[in-house]
Short mmCIF file of C-alpha atoms in Angstrom, two decimals:
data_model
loop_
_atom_site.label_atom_id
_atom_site.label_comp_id
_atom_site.label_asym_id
_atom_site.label_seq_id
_atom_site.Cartn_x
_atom_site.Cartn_y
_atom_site.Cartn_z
CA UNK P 1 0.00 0.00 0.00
CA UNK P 2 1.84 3.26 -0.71
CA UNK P 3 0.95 6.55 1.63
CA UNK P 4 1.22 9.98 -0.08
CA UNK P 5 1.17 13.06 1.70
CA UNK P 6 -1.03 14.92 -0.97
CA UNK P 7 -3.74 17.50 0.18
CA UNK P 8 -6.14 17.32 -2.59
CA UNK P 9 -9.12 14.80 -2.06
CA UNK P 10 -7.59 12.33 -3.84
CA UNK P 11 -4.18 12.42 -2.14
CA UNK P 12 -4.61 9.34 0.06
CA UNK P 13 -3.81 9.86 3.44
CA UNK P 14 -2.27 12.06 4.53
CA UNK P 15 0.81 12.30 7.57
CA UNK P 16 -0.01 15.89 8.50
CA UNK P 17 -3.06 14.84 9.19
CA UNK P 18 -1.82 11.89 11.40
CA UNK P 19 0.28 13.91 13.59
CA UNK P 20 -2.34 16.25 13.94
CA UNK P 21 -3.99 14.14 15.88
CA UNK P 22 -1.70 11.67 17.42
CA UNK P 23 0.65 14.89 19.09
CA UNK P 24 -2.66 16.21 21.24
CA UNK P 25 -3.93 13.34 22.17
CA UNK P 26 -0.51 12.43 23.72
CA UNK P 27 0.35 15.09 25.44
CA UNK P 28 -2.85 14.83 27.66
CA UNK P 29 -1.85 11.32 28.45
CA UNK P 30 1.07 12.54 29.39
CA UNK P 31 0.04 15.56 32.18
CA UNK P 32 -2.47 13.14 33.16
CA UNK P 33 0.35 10.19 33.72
CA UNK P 34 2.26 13.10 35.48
CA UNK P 35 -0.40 14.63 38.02
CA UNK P 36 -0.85 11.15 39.18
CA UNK P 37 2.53 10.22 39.90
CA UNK P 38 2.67 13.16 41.72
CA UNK P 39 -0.30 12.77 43.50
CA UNK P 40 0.64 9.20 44.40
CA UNK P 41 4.28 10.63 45.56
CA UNK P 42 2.65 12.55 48.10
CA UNK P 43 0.61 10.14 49.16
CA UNK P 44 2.77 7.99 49.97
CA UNK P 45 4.96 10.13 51.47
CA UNK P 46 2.37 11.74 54.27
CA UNK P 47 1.86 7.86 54.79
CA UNK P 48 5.93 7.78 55.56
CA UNK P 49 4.77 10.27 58.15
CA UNK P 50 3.50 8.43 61.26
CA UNK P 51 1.41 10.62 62.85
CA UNK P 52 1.01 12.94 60.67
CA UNK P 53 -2.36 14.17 59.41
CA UNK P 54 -3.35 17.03 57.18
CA UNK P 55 -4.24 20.48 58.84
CA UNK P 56 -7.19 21.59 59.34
CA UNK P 57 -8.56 25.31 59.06
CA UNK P 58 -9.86 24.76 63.17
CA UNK P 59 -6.81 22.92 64.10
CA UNK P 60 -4.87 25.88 62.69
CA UNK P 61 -6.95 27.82 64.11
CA UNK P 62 -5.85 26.65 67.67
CA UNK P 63 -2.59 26.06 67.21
CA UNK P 64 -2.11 29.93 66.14
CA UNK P 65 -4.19 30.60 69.98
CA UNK P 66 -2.23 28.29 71.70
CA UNK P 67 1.02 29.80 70.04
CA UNK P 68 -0.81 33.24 71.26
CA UNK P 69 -1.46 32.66 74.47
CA UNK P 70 2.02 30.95 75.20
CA UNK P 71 3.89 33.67 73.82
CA UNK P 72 1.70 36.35 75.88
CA UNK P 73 2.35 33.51 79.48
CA UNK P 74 6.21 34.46 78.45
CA UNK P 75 5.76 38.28 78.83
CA UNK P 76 4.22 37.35 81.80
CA UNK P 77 6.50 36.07 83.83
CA UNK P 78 9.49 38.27 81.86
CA UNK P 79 7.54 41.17 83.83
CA UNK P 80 7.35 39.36 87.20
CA UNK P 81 11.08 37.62 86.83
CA UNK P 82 11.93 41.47 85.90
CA UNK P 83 10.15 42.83 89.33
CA UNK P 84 11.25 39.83 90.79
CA UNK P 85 14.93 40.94 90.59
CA UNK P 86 14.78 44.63 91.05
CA UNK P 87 13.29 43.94 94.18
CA UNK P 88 16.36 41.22 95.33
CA UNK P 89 18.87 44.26 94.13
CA UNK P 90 17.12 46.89 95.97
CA UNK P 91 16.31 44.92 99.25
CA UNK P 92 20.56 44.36 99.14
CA UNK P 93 21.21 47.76 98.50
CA UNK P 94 18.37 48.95 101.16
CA UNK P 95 20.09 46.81 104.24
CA UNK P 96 23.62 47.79 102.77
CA UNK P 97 22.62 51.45 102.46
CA UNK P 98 20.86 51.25 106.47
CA UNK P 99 23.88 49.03 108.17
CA UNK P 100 26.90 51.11 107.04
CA UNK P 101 28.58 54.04 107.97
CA UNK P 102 29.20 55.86 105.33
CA UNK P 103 26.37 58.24 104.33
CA UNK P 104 28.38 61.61 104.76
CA UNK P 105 32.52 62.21 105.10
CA UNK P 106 33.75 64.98 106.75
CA UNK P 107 37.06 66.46 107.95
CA UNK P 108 36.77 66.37 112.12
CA UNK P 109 40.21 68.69 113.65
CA UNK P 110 42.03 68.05 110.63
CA UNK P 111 40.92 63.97 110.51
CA UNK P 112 38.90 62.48 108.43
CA UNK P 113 35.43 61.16 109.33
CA UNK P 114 31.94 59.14 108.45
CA UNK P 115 29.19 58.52 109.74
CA UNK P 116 25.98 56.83 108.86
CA UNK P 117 22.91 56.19 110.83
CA UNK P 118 24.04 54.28 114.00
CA UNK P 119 27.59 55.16 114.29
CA UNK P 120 30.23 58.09 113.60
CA UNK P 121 33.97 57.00 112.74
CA UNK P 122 36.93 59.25 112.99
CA UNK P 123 40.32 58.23 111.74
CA UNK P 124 38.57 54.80 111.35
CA UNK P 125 37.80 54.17 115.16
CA UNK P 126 33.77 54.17 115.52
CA UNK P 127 31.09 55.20 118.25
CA UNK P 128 27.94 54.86 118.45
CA UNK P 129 25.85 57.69 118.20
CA UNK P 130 24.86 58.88 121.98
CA UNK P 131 22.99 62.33 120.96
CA UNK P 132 19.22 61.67 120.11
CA UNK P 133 18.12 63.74 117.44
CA UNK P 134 14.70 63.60 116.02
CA UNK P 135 15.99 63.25 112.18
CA UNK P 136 18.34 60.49 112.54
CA UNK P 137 15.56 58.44 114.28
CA UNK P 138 13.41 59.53 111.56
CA UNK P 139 15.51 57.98 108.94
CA UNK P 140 16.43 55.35 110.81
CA UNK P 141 12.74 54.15 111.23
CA UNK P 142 11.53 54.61 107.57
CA UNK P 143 14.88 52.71 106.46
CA UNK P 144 14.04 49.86 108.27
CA UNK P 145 10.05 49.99 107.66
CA UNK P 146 11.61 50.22 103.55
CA UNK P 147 13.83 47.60 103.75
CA UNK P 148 10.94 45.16 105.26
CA UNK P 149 7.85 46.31 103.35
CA UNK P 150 11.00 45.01 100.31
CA UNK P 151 11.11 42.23 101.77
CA UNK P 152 7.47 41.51 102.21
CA UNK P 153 6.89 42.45 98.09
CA UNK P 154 9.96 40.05 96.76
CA UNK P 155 8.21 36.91 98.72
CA UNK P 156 5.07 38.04 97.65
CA UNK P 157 6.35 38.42 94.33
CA UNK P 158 7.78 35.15 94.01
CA UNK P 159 4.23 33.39 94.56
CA UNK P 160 3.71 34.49 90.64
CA UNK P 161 5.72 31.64 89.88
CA UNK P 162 3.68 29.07 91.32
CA UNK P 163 0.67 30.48 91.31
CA UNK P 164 0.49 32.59 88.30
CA UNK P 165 0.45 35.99 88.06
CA UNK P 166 -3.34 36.33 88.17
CA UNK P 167 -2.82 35.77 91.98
CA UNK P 168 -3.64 38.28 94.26
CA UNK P 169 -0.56 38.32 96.22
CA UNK P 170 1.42 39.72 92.84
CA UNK P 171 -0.78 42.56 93.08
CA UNK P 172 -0.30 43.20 96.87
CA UNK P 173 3.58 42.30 96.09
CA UNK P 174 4.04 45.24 93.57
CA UNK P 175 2.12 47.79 96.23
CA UNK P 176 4.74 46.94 98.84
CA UNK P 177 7.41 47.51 96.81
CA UNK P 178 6.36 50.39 95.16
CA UNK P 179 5.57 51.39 99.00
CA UNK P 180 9.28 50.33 100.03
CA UNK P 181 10.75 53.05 97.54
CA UNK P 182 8.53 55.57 99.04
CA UNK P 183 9.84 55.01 102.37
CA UNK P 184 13.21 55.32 101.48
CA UNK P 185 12.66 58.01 99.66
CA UNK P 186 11.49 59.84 102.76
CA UNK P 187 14.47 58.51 104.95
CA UNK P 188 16.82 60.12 102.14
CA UNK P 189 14.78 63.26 101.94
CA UNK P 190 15.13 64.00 105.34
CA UNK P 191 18.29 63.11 105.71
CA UNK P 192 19.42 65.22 102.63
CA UNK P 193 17.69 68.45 104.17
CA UNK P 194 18.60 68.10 107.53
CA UNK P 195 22.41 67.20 106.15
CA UNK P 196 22.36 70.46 104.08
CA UNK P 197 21.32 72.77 106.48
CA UNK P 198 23.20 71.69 109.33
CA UNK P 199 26.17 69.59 109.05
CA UNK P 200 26.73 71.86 105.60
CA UNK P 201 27.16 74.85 107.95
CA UNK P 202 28.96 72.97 110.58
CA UNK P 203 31.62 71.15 108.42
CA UNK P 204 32.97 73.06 105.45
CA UNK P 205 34.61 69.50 103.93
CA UNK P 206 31.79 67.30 103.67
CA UNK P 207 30.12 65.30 101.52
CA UNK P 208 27.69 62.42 100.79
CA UNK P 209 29.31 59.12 100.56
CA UNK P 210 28.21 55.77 99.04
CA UNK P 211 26.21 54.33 101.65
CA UNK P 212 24.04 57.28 100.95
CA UNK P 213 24.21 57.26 97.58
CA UNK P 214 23.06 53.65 97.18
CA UNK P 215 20.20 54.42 98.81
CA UNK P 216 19.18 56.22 96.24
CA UNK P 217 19.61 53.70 93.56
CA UNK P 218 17.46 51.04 95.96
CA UNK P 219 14.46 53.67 95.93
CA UNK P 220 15.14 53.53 92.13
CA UNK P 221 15.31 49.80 91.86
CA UNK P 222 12.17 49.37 94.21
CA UNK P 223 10.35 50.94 92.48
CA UNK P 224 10.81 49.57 89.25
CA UNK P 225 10.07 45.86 90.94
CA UNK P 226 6.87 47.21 92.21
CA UNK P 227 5.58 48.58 88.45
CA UNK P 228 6.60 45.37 86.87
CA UNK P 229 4.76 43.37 89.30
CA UNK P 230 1.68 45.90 89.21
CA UNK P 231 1.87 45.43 85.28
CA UNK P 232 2.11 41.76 84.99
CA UNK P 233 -1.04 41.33 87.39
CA UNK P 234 -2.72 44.17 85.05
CA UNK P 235 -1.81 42.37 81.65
CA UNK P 236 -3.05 38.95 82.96
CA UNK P 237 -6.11 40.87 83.61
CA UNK P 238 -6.71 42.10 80.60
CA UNK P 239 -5.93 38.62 78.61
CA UNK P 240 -8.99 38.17 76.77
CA UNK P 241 -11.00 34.58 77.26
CA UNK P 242 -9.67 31.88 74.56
CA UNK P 243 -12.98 30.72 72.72
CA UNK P 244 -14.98 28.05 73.92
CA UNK P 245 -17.15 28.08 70.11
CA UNK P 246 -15.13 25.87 68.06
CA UNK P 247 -15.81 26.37 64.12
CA UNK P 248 -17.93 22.84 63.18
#
């Protein structure tokens, strides 16, 4: 049998037309073949996958809360580990600051001298303090009512670490520490007027020492503790309630 490739109606058949339709057809079968062995890859390897299961729009859905709410639990505790410190730093500095002896340094006859709240040294030999005067005792007493309203608001504080800091004592933790600044602030703004207007006119070398000085950073360190705690119970507060309406 011989095949032409004419075009006319009598050509016989023809191989344009052949190809025509042979090419179409088999590229279909072959994005067809493809998409399945792709689809079968997959397959199978999900199935390699023990355990694993496709996602679901809900199960997304709570995964992206639970992600959320654990990254929000983090801040949390950031804030109270945060308030949780200042307050160990500034309940050190408070009975460091109250204990020694060197909140001003004077010259004394020619020889140097300290003194903090419970004793005067000169030339490095101390004494108690054996005059009675209204300011030191007033510094003296809010010192010590600082350093253990401190105390009270770092073991309160701690309780947001087994607890949670939704607990109450957190709240009442940050108040006494914010209160333990305020105390010391008094005891150093007493000290620091009464200091100025009389030792300033009775010593012309003086000055305020370290003792005095780190009191200062204590009041600042309390009452940083006290705002973190008083944030982290706020922020728990205002958490809004995860959703108990599940999509169906």
């Amino acid at each position: 049998m011989e095949v032409t490739a004419g075009t006319g109606p009598r050509g016989g058949f023809s191989i344009t037309h052949m190809l025509h339709s042979i090419i179409p057809s088999f590229v279909r079968r072959t994005k067809a073949a493809r998409g399945a062995g792709f689809k079968k890859e997959t397959q199978s390897l999900l199935a390699s996958r023990p355990g694993h299961t496709p996602a679901k729009p809900e199960l997304l859905n709570v995964s992206l809360q639970d992600r959320s709410s654990a990254a929000f639990s983090r801040m949390l505790y950031t804030l109270a580990g945060g308030g949780t410190l200042c307050g160990v730093a500034a309940l050190v500095l408070l009975i460091v600051s109250t204990a020694t002896d060197f909140w001003m340094q004077y010259r004394y006859s020619g020889s140097s001298a300290n003194q903090g709240l419970w004793r005067f040294c000169i030339n490095h030999k101390c004494h108690a303090h054996t005059i009675t005067v209204a300011f030191w005792d007033a510094t003296r007493a809010f010192m010590l009512l600082a350093v253990l309203s401190c105390f009270a608001g770092v073991v309160l504080g701690l309780s947001a670490f087994t607890n949670g800091t939704k607990n109450r004592r957190v709240r009442t933790g940050g108040i006494a520490l914010v209160l333990s600044g305020f105390l010391a602030l008094l005891a150093l703004a007493i000290y620091t007027g009464v200091t100025v207007t009389f030792f300033g006119k009775r010593f012309l070398d003086w000055r305020f020492s370290w003792s005095y000085i780190i009191g200062w950073v204590a009041v600042i360190l309390a009452f940083a503790a006290g705002v973190f705690q008083l944030c982290a119970y706020q922020r728990t507060n205002a958490e809004p309630a995860p959703s108990n309406n599940p999509d169906s």
